[in-house]
Coordinates of C-alpha atoms in Angstrom, one line a residue:
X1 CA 109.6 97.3 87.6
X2 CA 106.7 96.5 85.4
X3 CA 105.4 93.1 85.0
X4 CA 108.1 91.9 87.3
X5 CA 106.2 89.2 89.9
X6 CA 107.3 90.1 93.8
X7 CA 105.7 87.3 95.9
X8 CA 102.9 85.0 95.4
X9 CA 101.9 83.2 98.5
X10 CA 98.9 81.8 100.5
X11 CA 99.3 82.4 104.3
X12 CA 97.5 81.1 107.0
X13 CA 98.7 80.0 110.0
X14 CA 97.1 77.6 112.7
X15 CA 94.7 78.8 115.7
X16 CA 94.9 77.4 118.9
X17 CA 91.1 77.4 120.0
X18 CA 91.8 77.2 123.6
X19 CA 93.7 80.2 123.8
X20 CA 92.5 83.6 123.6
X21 CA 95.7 84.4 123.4
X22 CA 96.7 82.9 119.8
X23 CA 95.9 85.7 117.1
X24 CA 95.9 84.1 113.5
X25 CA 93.4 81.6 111.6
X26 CA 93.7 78.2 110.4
X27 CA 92.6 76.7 107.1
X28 CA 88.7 77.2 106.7
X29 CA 88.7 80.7 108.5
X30 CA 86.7 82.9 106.4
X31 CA 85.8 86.6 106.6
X32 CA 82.5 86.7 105.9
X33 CA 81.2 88.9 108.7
X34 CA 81.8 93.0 108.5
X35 CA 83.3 94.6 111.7
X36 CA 81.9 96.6 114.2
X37 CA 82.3 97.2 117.9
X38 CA 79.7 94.1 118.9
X39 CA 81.9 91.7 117.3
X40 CA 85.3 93.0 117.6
X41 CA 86.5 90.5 120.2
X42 CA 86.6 87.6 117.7
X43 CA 88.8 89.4 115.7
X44 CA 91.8 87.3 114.2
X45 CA 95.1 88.0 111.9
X46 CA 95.6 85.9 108.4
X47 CA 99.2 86.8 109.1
X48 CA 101.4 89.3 108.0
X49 CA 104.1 88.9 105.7
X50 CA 107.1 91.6 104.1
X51 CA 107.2 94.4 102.4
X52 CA 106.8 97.2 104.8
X53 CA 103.7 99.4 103.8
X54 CA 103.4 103.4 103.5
X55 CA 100.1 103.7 102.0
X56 CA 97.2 101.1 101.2
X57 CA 94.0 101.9 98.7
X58 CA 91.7 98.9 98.4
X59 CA 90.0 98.5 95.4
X60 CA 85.9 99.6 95.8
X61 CA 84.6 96.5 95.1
X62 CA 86.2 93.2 94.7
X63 CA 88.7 91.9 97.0
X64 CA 92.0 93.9 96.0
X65 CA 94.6 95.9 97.8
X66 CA 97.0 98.4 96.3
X67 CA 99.7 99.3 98.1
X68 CA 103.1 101.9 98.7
X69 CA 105.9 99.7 99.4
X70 CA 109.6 99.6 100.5
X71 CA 111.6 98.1 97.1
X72 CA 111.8 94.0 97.8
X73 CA 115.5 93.5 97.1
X74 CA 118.3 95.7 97.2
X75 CA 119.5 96.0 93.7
X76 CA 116.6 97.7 92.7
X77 CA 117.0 101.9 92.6
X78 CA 117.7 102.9 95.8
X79 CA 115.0 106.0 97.3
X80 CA 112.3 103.8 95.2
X81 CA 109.0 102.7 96.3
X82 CA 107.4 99.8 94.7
X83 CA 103.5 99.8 93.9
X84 CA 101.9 96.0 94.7
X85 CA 98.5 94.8 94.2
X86 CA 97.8 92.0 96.3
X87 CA 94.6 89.4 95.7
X88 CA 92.7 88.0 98.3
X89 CA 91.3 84.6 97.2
X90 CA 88.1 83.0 99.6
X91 CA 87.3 79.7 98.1
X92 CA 86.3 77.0 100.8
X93 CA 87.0 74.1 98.8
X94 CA 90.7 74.8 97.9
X95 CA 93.5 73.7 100.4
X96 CA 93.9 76.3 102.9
X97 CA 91.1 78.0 102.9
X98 CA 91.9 81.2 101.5
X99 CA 95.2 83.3 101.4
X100 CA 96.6 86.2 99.5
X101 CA 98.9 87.1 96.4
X102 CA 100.9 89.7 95.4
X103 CA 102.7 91.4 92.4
X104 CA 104.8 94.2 92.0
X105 CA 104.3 96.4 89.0
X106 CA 105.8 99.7 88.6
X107 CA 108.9 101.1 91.0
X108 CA 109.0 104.6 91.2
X109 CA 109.1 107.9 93.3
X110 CA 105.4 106.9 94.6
X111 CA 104.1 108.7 97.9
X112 CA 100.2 108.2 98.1
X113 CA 97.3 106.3 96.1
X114 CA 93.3 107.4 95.3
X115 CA 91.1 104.4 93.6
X116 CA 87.9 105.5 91.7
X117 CA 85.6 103.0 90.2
X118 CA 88.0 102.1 87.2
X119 CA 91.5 103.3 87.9
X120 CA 94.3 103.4 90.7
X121 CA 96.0 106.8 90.9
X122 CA 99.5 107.3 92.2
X123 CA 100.8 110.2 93.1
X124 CA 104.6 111.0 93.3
X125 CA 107.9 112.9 94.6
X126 CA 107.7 114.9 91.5
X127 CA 104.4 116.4 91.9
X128 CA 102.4 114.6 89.1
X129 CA 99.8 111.4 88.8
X130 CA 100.2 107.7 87.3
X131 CA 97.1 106.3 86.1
X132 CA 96.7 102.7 85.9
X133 CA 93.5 100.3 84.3
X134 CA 91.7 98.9 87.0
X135 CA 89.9 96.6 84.8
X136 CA 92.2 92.9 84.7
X137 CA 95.0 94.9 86.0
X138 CA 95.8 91.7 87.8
X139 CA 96.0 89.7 84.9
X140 CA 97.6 91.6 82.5
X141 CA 99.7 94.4 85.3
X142 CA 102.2 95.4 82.0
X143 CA 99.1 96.4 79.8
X144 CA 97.4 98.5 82.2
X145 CA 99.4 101.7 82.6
X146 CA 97.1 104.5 80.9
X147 CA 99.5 108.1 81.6
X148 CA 101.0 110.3 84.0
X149 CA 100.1 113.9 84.5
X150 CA 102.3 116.5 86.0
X151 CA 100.3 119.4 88.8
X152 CA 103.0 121.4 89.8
X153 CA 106.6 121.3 91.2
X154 CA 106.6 119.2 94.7
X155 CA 106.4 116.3 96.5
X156 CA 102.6 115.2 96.9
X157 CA 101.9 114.5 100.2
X158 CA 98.1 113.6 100.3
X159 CA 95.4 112.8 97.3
X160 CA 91.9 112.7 98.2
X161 CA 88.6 111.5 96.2
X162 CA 85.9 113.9 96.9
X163 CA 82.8 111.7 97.6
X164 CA 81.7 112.5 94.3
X165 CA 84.1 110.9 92.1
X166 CA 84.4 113.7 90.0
X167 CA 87.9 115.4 91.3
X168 CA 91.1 114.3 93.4
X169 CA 92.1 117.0 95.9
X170 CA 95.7 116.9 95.6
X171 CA 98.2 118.3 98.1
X172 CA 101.6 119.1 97.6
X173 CA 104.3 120.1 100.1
X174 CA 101.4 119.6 103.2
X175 CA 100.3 123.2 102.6
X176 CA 99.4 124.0 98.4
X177 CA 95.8 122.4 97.3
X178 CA 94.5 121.6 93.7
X179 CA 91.6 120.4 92.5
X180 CA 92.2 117.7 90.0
X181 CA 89.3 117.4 87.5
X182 CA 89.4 113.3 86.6
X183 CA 87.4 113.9 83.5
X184 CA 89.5 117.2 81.9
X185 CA 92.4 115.6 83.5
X186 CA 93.7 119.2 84.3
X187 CA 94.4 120.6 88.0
X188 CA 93.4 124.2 89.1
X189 CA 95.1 125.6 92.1
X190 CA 92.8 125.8 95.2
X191 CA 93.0 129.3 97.3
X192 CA 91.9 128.9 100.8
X193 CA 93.1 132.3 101.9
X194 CA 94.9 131.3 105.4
X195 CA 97.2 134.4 105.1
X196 CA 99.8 132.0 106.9
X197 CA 102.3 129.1 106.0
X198 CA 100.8 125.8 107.8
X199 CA 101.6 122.6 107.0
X200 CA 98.6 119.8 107.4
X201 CA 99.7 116.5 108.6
X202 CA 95.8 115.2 107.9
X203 CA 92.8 115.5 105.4
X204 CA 89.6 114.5 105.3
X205 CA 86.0 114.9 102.8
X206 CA 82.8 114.9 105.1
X207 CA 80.5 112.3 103.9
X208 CA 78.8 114.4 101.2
X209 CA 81.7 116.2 100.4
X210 CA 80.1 119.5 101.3
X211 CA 83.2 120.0 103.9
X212 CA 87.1 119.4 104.3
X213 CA 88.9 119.4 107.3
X214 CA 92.6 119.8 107.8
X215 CA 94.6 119.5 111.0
X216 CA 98.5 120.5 111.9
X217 CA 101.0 123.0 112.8
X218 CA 98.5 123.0 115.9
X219 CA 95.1 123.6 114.6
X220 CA 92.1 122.2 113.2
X221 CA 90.2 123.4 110.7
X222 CA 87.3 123.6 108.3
X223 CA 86.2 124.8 104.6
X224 CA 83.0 124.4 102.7
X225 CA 84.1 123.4 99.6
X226 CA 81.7 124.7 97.0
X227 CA 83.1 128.1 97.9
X228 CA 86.0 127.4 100.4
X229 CA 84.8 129.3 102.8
X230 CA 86.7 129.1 106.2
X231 CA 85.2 128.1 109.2
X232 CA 87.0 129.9 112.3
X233 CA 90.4 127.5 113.2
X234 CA 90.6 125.9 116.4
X235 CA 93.3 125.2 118.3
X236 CA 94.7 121.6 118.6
X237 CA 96.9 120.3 121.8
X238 CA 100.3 118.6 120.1
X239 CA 101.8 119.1 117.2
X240 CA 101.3 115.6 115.5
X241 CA 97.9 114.2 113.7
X242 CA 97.9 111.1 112.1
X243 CA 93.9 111.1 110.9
X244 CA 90.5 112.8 110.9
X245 CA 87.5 111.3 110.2
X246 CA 83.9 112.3 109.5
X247 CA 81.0 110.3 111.6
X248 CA 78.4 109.0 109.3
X249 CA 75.9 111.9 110.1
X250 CA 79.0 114.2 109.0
X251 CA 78.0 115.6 112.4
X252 CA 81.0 115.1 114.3
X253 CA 84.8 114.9 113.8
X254 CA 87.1 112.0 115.0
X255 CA 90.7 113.0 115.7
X256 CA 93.5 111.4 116.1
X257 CA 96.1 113.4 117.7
X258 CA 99.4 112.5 119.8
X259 CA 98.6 109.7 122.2
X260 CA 94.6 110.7 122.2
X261 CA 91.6 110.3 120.5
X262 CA 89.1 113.6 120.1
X263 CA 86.0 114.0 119.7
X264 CA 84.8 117.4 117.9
X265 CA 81.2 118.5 117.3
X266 CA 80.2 120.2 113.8
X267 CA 76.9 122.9 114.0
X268 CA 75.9 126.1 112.8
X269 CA 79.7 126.3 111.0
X270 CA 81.0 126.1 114.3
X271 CA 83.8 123.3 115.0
X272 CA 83.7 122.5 119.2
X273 CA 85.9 120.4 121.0
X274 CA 83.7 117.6 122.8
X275 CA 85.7 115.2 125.1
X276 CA 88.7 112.8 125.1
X277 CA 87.7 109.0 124.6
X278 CA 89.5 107.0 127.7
X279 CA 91.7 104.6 126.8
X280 CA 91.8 101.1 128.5
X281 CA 94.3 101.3 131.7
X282 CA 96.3 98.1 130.1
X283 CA 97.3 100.7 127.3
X284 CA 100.4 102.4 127.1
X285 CA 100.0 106.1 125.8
X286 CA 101.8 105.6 122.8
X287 CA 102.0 108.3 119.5
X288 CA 99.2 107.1 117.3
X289 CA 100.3 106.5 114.0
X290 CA 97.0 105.6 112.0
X291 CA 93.6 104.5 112.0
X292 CA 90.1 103.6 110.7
X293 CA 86.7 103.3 111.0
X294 CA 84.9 100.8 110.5
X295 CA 81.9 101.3 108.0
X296 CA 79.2 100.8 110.2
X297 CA 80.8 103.9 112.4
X298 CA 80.9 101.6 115.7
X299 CA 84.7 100.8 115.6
X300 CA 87.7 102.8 115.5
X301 CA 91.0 100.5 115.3
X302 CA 94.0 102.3 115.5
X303 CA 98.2 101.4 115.5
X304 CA 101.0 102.9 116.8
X305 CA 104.4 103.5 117.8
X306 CA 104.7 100.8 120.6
X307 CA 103.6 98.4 118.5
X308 CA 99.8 97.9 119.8
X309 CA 96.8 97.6 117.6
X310 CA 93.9 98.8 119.7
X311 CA 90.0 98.9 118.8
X312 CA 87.3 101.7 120.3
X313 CA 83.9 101.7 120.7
X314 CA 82.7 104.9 119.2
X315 CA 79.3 104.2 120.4
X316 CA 80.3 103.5 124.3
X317 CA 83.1 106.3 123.9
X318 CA 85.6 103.7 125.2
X319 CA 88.5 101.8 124.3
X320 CA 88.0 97.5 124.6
X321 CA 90.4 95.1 125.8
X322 CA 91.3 92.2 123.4
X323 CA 93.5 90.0 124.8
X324 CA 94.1 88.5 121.5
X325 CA 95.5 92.0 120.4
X326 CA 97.3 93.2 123.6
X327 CA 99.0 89.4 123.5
X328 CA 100.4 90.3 119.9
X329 CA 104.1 89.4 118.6
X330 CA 103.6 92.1 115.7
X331 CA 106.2 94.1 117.4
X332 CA 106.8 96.8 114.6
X333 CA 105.8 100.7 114.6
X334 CA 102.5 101.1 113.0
X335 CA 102.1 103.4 109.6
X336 CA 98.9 102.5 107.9
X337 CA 95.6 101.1 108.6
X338 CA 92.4 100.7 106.5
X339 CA 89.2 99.0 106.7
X340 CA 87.8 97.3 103.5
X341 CA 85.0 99.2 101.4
X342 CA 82.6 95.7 102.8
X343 CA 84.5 96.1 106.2
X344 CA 85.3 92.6 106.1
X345 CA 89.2 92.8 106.2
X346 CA 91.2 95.7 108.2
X347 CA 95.0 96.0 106.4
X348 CA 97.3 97.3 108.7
X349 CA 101.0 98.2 107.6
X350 CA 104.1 98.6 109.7
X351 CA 108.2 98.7 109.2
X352 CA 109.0 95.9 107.4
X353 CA 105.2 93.6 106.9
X354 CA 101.8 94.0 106.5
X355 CA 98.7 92.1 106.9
X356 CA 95.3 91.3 107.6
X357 CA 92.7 91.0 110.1
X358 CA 89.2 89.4 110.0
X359 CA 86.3 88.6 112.4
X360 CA 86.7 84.7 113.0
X361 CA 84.3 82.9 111.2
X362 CA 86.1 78.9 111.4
X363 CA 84.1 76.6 110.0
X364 CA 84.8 72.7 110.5
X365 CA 82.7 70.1 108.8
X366 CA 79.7 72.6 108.4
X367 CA 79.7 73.7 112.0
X368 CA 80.5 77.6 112.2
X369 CA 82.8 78.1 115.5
X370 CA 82.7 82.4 116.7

């Protein structure tokens, strides 16, 4: 419900420095260092705390987080999802170090979330978007809602923002496409001429936006998309996908499918399958759920549904043991994950919490401690 104030709360609970075991931070534990695949293994959790999470957006500068949630208590409308932002504070003179708080603000149908520079898109059940202020939506959360457009009859199931910031792609029902123009505010109907029914599980804009990928229904596939012209499809072993994700150089294609991860080359408008990244023998093969990579393109975490968080080097094509993370009691399937624009924070949601991770950066009377 608008304006109504979920959960405010500072979290952080004590680190025991002689075991690698122990996951979370104590008071002074700051993230000020970006993650990669060189500095993985100090890696620690700020906690995690409830809702349960379906999607995350952070905000593209600034340290907020938007997020999909399960309704808090159980008089509110049943089948609703609550939208939260949550604040991370960093001040090292306050007690505690730093910590987060949240707010709900609008309970609705919500499936998935796109933030541009200035506003936090929602889209919902009913096929249309909820735009919201970004600009002191914290402050003033009641004051902020702008409109809500309708794009056609179903349930959206993915929005993206094309590396431009010009247009949403919007899907509805995993197979129908619009483009969403976010300055006509109007939606035109995208026709990619597949000749077949397929639904797509996920999406993904190459780096300059020049290509989109899809995968599902067993296949992976490509358009360009000042023309959406089709690039030949490609089969794809399994018939779940929980993520695709350009490379920096928009050369290659990560994929996350079943228990694996794939690597995919992209030349000459030809998609080719590369290799399969081997995963550490400690792992159990568990259905991926989601994942992310880490700005600088060295890291891949990913979650799943045996409850393990686990972190690859993309540049050693390998997956790293963390004893910290294979020692975890966060024993809840996996749903989202997402690195922060900075890549200082990864936000991982699963049934029933969320939370954070940071690379450990404790400091104790001026001395830094990695």
């Amino acid at each position: 419900m608008i304006g109504k104030a979920i959960v405010a709360l500072v979290f952080l609970i004590a680190v025991n420095m002689t075991s690698a075991q122990d996951l979370a931070c104590q008071r002074d534990c700051f993230a000020v260092e970006a993650f990669s695949a060189a500095n993985v293994h100090r890696i620690r959790s700020l906690g995690a705390d409830p809702p349960g999470v379906h999607e995350l957006a952070w905000q593209q500068t600034g340290p907020m987080l938007f997020m999909v949630s399960d309704v808090f208590f159980e008089y509110d409308k049943p089948g609703s999802r609550e939208l939260l932002v949550w604040k991370i504070f960093e001040d090292p003179n306050r007690e505690g170090g730093a910590g987060t708080g949240g707010r709900g603000f609008a309970t609705g149908e919500f499936t998935h979330l796109a933030v541009t520079s200035d506003k936090l898109i929602a889209g919902t059940d009913a096929g249309s978007l909820s735009f919201w202020e970004l600009r002191g939506i914290w402050e003033r959360l009641g004051e902020s809602f702008l409109y809500e457009i309708p794009v056609s009859d179903g349930a959206i199931s993915e929005l993206l923002l094309h590396p431009s910031q010009e247009w949403l792609l919007v899907v509805l029902n995993s197979s129908r496409l619009f483009r969403f123009d976010l300055e006509s505010l109007r939606a035109s109907e995208i026709e990619l001429g597949t000749g077949e029914n397929r639904a797509f599980q996920a999406w993904a804009f190459s780096d300059d936006g020049l290509l989109l990928a899809a995968a599902g229904s067993g296949s992976i596939r490509i358009w360009e998309t000042d023309a959406w012209e089709a690039w030949q499809p490609r089969p794809l072993s399994g018939e779940s996908v929980a993520g695709l994700m350009f490379t920096d150089d928009d050369s290659q294609l990560i994929v996350l499918a079943e228990t694996l991860i794939h690597r995919w080359s992209l030349s000459e408008k030809d998609l080719g399958f590369m290799r399969v990244l081997p995963s550490h023998p400690s792992k159990r093969p568990c259905l991926i759920k989601a994942g992310d990579i880490s700005p600088d393109g060295s890291l891949l975490m990913t979650i799943d549904n045996c409850y393990q968080t686990r972190a690859w080097d993309l540049e050693a094509d390998e997956e790293l043991f963390l004893p910290q993370l294979h020692f975890s009691e966060h024993h809840r399937v996996g749903q989202v994950a997402q690195f922060s624009p900075d890549g200082r924070y990864l936000a991982t949601g699963r049934r029933y919490f969320w939370g954070l991770f940071i690379v450990n950066e404790l400091v104790y009377r001026g001395i830094v401690y990695r």
